[in-house]
XYZ file of C-alpha atoms in Angstrom:
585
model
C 16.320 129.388 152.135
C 12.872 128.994 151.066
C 11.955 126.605 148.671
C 11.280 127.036 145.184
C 7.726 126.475 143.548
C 9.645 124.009 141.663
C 10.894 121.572 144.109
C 9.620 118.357 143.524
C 6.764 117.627 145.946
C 5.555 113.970 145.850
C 1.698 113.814 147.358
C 2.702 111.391 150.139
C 5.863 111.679 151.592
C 8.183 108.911 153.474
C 11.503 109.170 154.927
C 13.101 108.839 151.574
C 11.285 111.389 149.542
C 11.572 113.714 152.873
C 15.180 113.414 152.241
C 15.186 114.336 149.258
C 13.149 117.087 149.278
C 15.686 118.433 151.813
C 18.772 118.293 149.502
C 16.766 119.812 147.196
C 15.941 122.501 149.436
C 19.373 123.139 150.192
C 20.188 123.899 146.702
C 22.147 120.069 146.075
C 21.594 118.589 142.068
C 23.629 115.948 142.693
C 24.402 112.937 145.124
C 27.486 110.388 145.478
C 27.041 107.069 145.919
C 27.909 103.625 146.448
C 25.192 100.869 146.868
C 24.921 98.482 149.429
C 22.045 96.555 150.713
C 21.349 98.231 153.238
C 20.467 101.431 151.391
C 18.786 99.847 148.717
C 15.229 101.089 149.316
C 16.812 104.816 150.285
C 18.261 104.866 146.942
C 14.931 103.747 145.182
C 13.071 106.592 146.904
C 15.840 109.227 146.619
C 15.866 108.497 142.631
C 11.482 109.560 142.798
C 12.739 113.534 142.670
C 13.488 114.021 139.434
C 15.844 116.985 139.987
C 18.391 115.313 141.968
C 21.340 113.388 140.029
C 22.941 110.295 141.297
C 26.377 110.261 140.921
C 27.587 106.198 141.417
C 32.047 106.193 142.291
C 34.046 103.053 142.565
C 34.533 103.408 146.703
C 32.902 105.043 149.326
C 36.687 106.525 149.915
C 36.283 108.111 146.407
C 32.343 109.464 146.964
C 33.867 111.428 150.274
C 36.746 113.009 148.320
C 34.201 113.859 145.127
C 31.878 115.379 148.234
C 34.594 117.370 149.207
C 35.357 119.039 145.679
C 31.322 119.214 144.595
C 31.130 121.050 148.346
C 33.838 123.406 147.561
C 32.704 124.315 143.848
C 28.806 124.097 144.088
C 26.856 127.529 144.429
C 25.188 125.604 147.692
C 28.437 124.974 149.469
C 26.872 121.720 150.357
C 27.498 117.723 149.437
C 25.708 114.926 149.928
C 26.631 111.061 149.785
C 24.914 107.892 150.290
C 26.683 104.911 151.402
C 26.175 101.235 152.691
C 26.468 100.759 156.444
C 29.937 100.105 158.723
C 32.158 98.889 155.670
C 30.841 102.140 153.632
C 31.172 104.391 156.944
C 34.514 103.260 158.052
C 35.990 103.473 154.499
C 34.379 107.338 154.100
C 36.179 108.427 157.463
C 38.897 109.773 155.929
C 37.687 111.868 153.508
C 34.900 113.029 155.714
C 37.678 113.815 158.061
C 39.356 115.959 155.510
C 36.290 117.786 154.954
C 36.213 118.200 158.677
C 39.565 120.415 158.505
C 38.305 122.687 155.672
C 34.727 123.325 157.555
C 32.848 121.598 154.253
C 28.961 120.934 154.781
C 28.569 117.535 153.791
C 25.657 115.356 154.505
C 26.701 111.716 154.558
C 23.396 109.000 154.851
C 24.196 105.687 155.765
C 21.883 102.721 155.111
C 21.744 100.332 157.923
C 19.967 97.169 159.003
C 15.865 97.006 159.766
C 15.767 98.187 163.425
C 15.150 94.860 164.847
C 18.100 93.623 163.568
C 19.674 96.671 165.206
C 18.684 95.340 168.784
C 19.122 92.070 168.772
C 21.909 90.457 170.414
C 23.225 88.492 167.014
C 25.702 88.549 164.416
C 25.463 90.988 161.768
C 27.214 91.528 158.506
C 29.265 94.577 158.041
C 29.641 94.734 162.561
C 32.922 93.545 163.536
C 30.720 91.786 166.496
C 26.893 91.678 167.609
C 27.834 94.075 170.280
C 29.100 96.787 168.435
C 26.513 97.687 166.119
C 27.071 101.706 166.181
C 31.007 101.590 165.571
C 30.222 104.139 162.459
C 28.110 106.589 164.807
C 30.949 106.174 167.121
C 33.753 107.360 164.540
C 32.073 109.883 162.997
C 31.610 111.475 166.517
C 34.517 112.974 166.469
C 34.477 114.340 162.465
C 30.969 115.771 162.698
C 28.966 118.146 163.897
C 26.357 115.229 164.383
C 26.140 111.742 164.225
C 22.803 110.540 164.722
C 20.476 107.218 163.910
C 16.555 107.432 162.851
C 15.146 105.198 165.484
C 11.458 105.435 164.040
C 9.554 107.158 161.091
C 7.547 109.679 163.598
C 10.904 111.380 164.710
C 12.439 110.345 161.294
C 11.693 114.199 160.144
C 13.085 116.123 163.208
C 16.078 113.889 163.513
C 16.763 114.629 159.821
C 15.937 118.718 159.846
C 18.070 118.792 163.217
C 20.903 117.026 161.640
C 20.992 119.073 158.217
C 20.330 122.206 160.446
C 23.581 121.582 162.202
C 25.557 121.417 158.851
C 24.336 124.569 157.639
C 24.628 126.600 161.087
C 28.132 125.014 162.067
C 29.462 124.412 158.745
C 30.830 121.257 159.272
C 30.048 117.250 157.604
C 27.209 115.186 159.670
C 26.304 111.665 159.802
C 22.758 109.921 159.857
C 21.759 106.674 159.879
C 18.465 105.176 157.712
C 17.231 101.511 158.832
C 16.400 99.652 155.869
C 12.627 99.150 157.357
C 12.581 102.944 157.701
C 13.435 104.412 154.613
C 10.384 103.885 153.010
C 7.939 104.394 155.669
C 5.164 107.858 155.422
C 6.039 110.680 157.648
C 4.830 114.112 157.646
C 5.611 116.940 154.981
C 8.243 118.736 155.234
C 7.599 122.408 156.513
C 10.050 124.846 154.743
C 13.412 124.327 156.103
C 14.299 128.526 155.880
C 11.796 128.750 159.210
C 13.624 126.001 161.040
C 17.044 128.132 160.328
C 15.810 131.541 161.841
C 14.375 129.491 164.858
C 17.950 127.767 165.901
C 19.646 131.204 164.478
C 21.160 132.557 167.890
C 21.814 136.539 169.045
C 25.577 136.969 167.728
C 28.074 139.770 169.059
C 28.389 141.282 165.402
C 28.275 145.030 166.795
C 30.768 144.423 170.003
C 33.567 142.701 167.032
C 33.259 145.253 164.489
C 33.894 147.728 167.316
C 36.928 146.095 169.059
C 38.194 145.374 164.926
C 37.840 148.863 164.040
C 39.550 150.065 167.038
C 42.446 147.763 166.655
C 42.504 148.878 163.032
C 42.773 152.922 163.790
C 45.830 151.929 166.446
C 47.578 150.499 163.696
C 49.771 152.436 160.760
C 51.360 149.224 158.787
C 48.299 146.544 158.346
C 48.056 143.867 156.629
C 45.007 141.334 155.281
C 45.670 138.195 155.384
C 43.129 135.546 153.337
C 42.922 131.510 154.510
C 41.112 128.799 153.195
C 37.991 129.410 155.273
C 36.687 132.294 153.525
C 36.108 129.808 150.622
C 32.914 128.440 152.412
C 31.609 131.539 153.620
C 32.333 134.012 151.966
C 31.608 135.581 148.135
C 34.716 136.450 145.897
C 32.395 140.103 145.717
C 32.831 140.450 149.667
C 35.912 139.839 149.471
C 36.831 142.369 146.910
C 35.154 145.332 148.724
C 36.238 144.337 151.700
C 40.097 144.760 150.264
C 38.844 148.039 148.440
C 37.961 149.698 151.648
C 40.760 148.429 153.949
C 43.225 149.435 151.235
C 46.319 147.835 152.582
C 48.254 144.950 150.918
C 47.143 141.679 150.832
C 48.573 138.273 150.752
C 46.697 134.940 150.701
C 47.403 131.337 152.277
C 48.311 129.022 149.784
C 44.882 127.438 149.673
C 42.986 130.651 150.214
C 43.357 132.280 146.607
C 40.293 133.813 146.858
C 41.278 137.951 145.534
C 41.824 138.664 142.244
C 45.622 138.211 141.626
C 45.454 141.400 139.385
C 44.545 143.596 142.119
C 47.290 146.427 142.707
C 47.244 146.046 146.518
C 47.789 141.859 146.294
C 50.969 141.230 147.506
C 50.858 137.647 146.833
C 51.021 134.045 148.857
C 51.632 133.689 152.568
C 53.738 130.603 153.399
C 56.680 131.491 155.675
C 59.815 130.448 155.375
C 58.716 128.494 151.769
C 57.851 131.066 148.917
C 57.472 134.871 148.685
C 60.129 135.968 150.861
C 59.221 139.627 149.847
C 55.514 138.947 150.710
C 56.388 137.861 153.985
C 58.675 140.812 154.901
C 55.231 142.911 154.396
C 54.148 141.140 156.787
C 56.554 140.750 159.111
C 56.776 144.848 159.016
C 53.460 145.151 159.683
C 51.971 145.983 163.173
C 48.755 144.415 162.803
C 47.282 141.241 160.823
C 43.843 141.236 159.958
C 43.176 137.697 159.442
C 40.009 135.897 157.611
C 39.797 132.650 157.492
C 43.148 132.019 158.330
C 44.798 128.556 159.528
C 47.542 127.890 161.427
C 48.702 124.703 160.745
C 52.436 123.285 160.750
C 52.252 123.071 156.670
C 50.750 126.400 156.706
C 53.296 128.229 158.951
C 56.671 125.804 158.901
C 58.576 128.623 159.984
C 56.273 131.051 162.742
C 55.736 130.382 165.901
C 52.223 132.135 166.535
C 52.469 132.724 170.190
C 54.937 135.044 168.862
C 52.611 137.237 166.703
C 49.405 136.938 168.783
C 49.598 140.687 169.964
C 49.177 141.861 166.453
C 46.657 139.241 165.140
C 42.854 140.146 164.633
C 41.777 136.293 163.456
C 38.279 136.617 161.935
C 37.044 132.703 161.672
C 33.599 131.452 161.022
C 31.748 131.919 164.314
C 34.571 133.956 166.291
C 36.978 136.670 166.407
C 40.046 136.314 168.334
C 42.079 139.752 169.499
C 45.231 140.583 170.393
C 44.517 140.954 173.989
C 42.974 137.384 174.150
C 39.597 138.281 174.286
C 37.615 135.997 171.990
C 34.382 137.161 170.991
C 31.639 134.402 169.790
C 29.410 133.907 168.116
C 29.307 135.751 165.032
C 28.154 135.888 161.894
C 31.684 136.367 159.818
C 29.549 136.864 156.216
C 27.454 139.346 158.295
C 30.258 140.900 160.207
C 32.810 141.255 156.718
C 29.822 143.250 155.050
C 29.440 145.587 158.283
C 33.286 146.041 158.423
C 32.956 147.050 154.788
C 29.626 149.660 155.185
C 31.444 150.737 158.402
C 33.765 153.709 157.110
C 36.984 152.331 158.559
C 39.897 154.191 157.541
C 41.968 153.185 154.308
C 45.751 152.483 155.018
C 46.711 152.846 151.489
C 50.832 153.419 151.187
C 51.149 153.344 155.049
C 54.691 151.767 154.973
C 57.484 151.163 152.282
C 57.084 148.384 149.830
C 60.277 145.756 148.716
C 61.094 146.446 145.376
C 59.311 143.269 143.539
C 55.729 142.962 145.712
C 54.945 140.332 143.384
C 56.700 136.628 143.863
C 58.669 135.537 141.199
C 57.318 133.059 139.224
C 58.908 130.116 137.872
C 58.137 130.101 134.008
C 59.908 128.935 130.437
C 59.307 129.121 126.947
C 57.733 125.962 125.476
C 60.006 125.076 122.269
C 58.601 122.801 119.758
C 61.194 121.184 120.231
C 62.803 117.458 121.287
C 63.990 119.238 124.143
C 63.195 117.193 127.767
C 59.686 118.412 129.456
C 60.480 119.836 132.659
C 58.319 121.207 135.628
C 59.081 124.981 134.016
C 57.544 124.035 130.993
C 55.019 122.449 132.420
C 53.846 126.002 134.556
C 53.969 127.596 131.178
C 51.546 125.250 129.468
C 48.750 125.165 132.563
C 49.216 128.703 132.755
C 48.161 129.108 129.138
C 45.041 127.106 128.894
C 43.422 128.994 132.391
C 40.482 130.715 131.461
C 37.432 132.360 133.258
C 35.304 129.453 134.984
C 37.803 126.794 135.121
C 39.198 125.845 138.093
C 42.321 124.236 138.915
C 43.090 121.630 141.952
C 46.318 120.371 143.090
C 46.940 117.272 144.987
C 49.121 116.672 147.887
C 52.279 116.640 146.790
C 55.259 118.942 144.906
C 52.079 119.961 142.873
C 51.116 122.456 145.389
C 54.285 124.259 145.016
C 54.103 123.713 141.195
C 50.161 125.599 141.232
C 52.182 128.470 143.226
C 53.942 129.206 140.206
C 50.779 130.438 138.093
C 48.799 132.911 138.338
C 45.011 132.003 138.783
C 43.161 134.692 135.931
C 40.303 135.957 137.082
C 37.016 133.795 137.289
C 39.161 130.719 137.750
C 38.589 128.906 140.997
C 42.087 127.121 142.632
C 41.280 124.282 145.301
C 43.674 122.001 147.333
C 43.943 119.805 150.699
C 46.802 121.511 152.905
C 46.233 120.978 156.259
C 44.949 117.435 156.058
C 47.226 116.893 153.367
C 45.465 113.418 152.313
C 47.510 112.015 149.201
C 44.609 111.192 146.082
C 42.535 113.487 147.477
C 42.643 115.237 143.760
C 40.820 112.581 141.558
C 37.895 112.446 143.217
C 38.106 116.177 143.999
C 38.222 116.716 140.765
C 35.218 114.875 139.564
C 33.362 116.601 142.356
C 34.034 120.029 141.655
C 33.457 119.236 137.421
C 30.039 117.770 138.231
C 29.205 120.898 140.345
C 30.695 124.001 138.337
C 29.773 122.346 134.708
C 30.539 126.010 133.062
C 34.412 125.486 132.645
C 36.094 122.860 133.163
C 38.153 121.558 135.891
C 42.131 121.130 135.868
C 44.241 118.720 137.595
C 47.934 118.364 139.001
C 48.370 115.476 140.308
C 51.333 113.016 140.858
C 51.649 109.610 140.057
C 51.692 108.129 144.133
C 48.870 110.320 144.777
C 46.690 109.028 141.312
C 47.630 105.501 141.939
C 45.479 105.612 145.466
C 42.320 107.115 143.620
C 42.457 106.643 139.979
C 39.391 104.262 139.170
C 37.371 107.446 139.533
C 38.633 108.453 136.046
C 35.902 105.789 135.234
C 33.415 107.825 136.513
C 34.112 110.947 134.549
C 34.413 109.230 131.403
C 30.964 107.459 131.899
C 29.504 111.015 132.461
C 31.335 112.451 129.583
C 32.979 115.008 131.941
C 35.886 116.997 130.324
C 38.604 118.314 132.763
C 41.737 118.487 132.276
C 44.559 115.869 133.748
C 48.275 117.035 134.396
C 49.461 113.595 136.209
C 53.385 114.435 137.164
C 54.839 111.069 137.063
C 58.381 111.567 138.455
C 58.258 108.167 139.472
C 57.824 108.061 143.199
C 56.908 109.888 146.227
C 58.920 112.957 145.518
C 57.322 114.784 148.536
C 58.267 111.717 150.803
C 61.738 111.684 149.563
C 62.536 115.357 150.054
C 61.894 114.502 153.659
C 63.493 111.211 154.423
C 65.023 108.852 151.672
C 64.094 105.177 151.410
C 62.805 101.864 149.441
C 59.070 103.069 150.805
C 59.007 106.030 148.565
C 59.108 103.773 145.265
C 56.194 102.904 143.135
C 55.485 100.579 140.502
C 55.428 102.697 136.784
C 51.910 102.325 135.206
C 51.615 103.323 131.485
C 48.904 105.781 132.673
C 48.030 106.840 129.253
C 46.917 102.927 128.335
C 45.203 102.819 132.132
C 43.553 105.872 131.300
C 41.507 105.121 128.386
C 40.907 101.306 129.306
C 38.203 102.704 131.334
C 35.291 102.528 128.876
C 35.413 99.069 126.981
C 32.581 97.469 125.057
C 30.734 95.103 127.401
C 30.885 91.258 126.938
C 26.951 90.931 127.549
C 23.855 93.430 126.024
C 21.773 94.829 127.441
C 24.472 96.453 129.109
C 22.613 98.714 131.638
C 18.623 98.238 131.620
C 18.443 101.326 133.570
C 19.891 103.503 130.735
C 20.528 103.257 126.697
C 23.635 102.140 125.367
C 26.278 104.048 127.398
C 29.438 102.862 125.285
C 30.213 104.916 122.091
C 32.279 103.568 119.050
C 35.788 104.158 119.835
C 36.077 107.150 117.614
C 33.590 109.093 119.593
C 35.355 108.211 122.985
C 34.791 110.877 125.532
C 38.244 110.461 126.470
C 41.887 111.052 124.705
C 45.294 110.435 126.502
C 48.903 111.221 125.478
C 52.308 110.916 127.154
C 54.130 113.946 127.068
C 57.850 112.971 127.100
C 59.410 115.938 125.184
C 58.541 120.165 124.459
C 56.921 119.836 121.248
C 54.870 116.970 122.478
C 53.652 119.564 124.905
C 52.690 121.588 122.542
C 50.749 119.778 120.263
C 48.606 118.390 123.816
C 47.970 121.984 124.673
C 46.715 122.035 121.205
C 44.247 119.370 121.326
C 43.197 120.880 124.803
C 41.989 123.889 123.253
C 40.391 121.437 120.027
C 39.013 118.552 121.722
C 37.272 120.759 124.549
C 34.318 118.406 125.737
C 36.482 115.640 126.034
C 38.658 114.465 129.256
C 42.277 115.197 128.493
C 44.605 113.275 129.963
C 48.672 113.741 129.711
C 51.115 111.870 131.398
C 54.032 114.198 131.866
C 56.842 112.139 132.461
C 59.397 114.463 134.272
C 62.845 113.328 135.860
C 62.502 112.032 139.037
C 65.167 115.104 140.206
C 63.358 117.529 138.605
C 61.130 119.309 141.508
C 60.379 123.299 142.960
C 62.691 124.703 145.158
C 59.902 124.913 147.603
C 59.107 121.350 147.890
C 62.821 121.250 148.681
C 62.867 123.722 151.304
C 59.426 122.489 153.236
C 61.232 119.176 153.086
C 64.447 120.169 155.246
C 61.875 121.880 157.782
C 59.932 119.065 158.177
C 62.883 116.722 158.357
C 64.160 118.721 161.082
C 61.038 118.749 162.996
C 60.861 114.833 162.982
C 64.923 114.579 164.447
């Protein structure tokens, strides 16, 4: 991680600039915000590098969510957002918390009052009393991998390097807080942040794991790789591939760990037992050994297995350990350093080792589009987000029947597929979405989201039309919390119908006062070059001619409302909601 020649360098440096000469460093272009008083002056000297891009949301709920898809999508891995102290901490929890369960590195910076204010025995804004001034540190204790407070400028820099130094080695979100009468206070230059890495960087156990993996491995005839979500954050789509190459056995994936090309001959599809891809899971069930990366073992991930069940023919590769069969665990290691060993280490392809079921491939849930007055339905709809996919796009689901729904297509190569399982946080998606568009610019970003889960997060559509972002917007309005239903029935589960399509391009309206922005030029177009266009999609042919526009009106955000029937929903969604329903009784 050493720094480019390029990274801006101001000639003095105070705790500001130092910061952001560290996101820099770590490969971040852009930063989430809200503003707040209290982070006022951090702002100011954050905006001096002129390679970092501020990103301004609606909420501080909506910058942790567009954190968590920029971290996902960005080259870095990495997030940063800036928010106002308690009120902008306690409303970021959740999202943070999400990112918590996925192993994301973001770096959340908190303004907070001048440090005298901080020790004196008085009532403060944003403190629910003049007690309990650290009830953000407090929280974020248990989310983080660090939740720290600059107490002066002279330990401002090794509070800060410690902090980010913790993201990067644990993978995992941390929390600091900047006193107003700190932020812009000299400190010392930053030293490159590469030599603080291989400092903290700890003897790992690589050699004694590939040896007890490889031996498990040569016991076994019938193995299986299994891919989770994990290997997302730390490891390349390349290692990945080679790593599959060499093993040679089939392969199936967790729902949110697509991460193999869904072309290759040994992919045997999705994992979720007891929901989809019965045949896939028979492969596994045969096997005698699963080879596990990444994996998670989560109720929504495994509705129907009862792990203690299969532990004596897991291997479970996860970032920083690798559990065995026997119930040895073996930590630390380095799982990007320990995949590439596995790979350079010879082991023995299992190619053919047991029969296959006759389809190895799930079937996939697909119907012609007819230009036609016929009723939209979800088939249709799998036909028409299968057919714009292309290389560099990448497509997100929200909680909700929508994951089910992305099961249904198959991701072409080059295209990236993101969603929330575990955590399972409803409006995640919005913000998500912005996030990963700002970070992965080549391609563009498509989302499937329903209309409970866009109703929690939509004013970030603002924020994408004020950048002139162009994804792509599927919102399923089936009227209601279909997901909710599934599993218990009841007035609760009933929203209020927007017209989405008016909502959505209502974002961007000519201001009542000029100048508008002193900051920036004029930032509203004339209505015939809005950056946004929005249809509802009630029948097949108006399908069609959206999917059209898609594909002619590429740099704009496209937005459909697909209004299907409130009945209308996957099989799966139906199935994961009897299992859950019987696991609340």
């Amino acid at each position: 991680m050493a720094p480019s020649k390029t990274i801006a360098e101001p000639e003095d440096y105070n705790v500001g600039t130092y910061i952001a000469y560290r996101i820099e460093e770590l490969g971040v272009r852009d930063f989430f915000v809200v503003p707040g008083d209290t982070n006022l002056t951090l702002l100011d000297n954050l905006l001096k590098n002129p390679r970092l891009r501020m990103v301004g949301c609606c909420n501080e709920l909506n910058t942790g969510y567009a954190a968590d898809g920029y971290a996902r999508a960005s080259k870095t891995r990495t997030a940063v957002v800036v928010i106002p102290y308690i009120v902008g901490g306690l409303s970021i929890l959740n999202a943070i918390s999400g990112a918590r369960s996925e192993q994301l590195k973001i770096i959340v910076i908190s303004g907070c009052p001048p440090t005298k204010v901080l020790t004196e025995d008085k009532a403060t804004h944003h403190t629910p009393s003049p007690t309990n001034k650290g009830q953000a540190l407090h929280v974020f204790q248990g989310v983080t991998a660090a939740s720290v407070r600059i107490n002066s400028a002279e330990t401002a820099a090794e509070v800060v390097d410690e902090t980010i130094l913790k993201c990067v080695r644990k993978s995992l979100p941390v929390y600091i807080e900047v006193p107003h009468d700190i932020a812009g206070v000299p400190c010392r230059r930053p030293a490159p942040l590469s030599q603080n890495l291989e400092v903290v960087r700890q003897p790992n156990r690589n050699s004694e794991a590939l040896d007890a993996i490889v031996g498990a491995w040569n016991l076994a005839t019938s193995p299986v790789l299994l891919i989770g979500s994990y290997v997302q954050v730390s490891l390349s789509r390349d290692s990945i591939q080679r790593l599959v190459d060499a093993l040679g056995c089939p392969v199936l994936c967790q729902p949110d760990g697509r991460w193999i090309s869904e072309s290759h001959p040994q992919y045997e599809g999705l994992f979720w037992p007891g929901v989809l891809n019965l045949d896939g899971e028979k492969v596994v069930m045969n096997s005698d050994l699963w080879l596990g990366i990444g994996i998670s073992w989560s109720d929504v991930h495994n509705p129907a297995l009862d792990l203690n069940n299969e532990k004596h023919r897991l291997v479970s590769m996860q970032y920083g350990r690798v559990d065995l069969p026997d119930d040895r665990i073996i930590q630390p290691v380095e799982l990007d350093e320990l995949v590439l060993a596995l790979i350079d280490s010879g082991i023995s392809r299992k190619a053919g080792s047991f029969p296959r079921p006759n389809s190895n491939r799930p079937a996939r849930i697909h119907a012609q589009i007819k230009d036609s007055n016929d009723a939209l339905t979800m088939t249709t709809l799998f036909t028409g987000i299968q057919d714009i996919l292309r290389e560099h796009f990448t497509l997100i689901a929200d909680t909700g029947d929508t994951w089910f729904a992305a099961s249904h297509i198959k991701l072409p190569d080059g295209v990236d597929f993101y969603i929330q399982l575990s955590y399972a946080s409803i409006g995640w998606g919005v913000p998500a979405t912005l996030g990963a568009q700002v970070a992965r610019s080549k391609g563009r970003v498509v989302l499937m989201v329903g209309d409970g889960g866009f109703q929690m997060t939509a004013q970030e559509i603002s924020t994408m039309i004020r950048m002139k972002l162009n994804p792509i917007i599927f919102l399923f309005n089936n009227l209601g919390y279909k997901t909710e239903t599934t599993v218990h029935e009841g007035p609760y589960n009933y929203i209020a119908n927007w017209d989405y399509t008016k909502l959505a391009t209502s974002f961007l309206h000519e201001p009542h006062a000029r100048p508008h922005n002193l900051f920036a030029g004029d930032d509203v177009d004339k209505e015939s070059d809005m950056p946004v266009w929005a249809e509802k999609i009630r029948t097949q042919a108006d399908l069609l001619r959206a999917l059209q526009r898609i594909e002619r009106e590429n740099d704009k955000l496209a937005f459909l409302e697909c209004c299907v029937r409130p009945d209308d929903i996957t099989p799966e969604l139906q199935e994961l909601g009897k299992k859950v329903s019987k696991g609340l009784a």
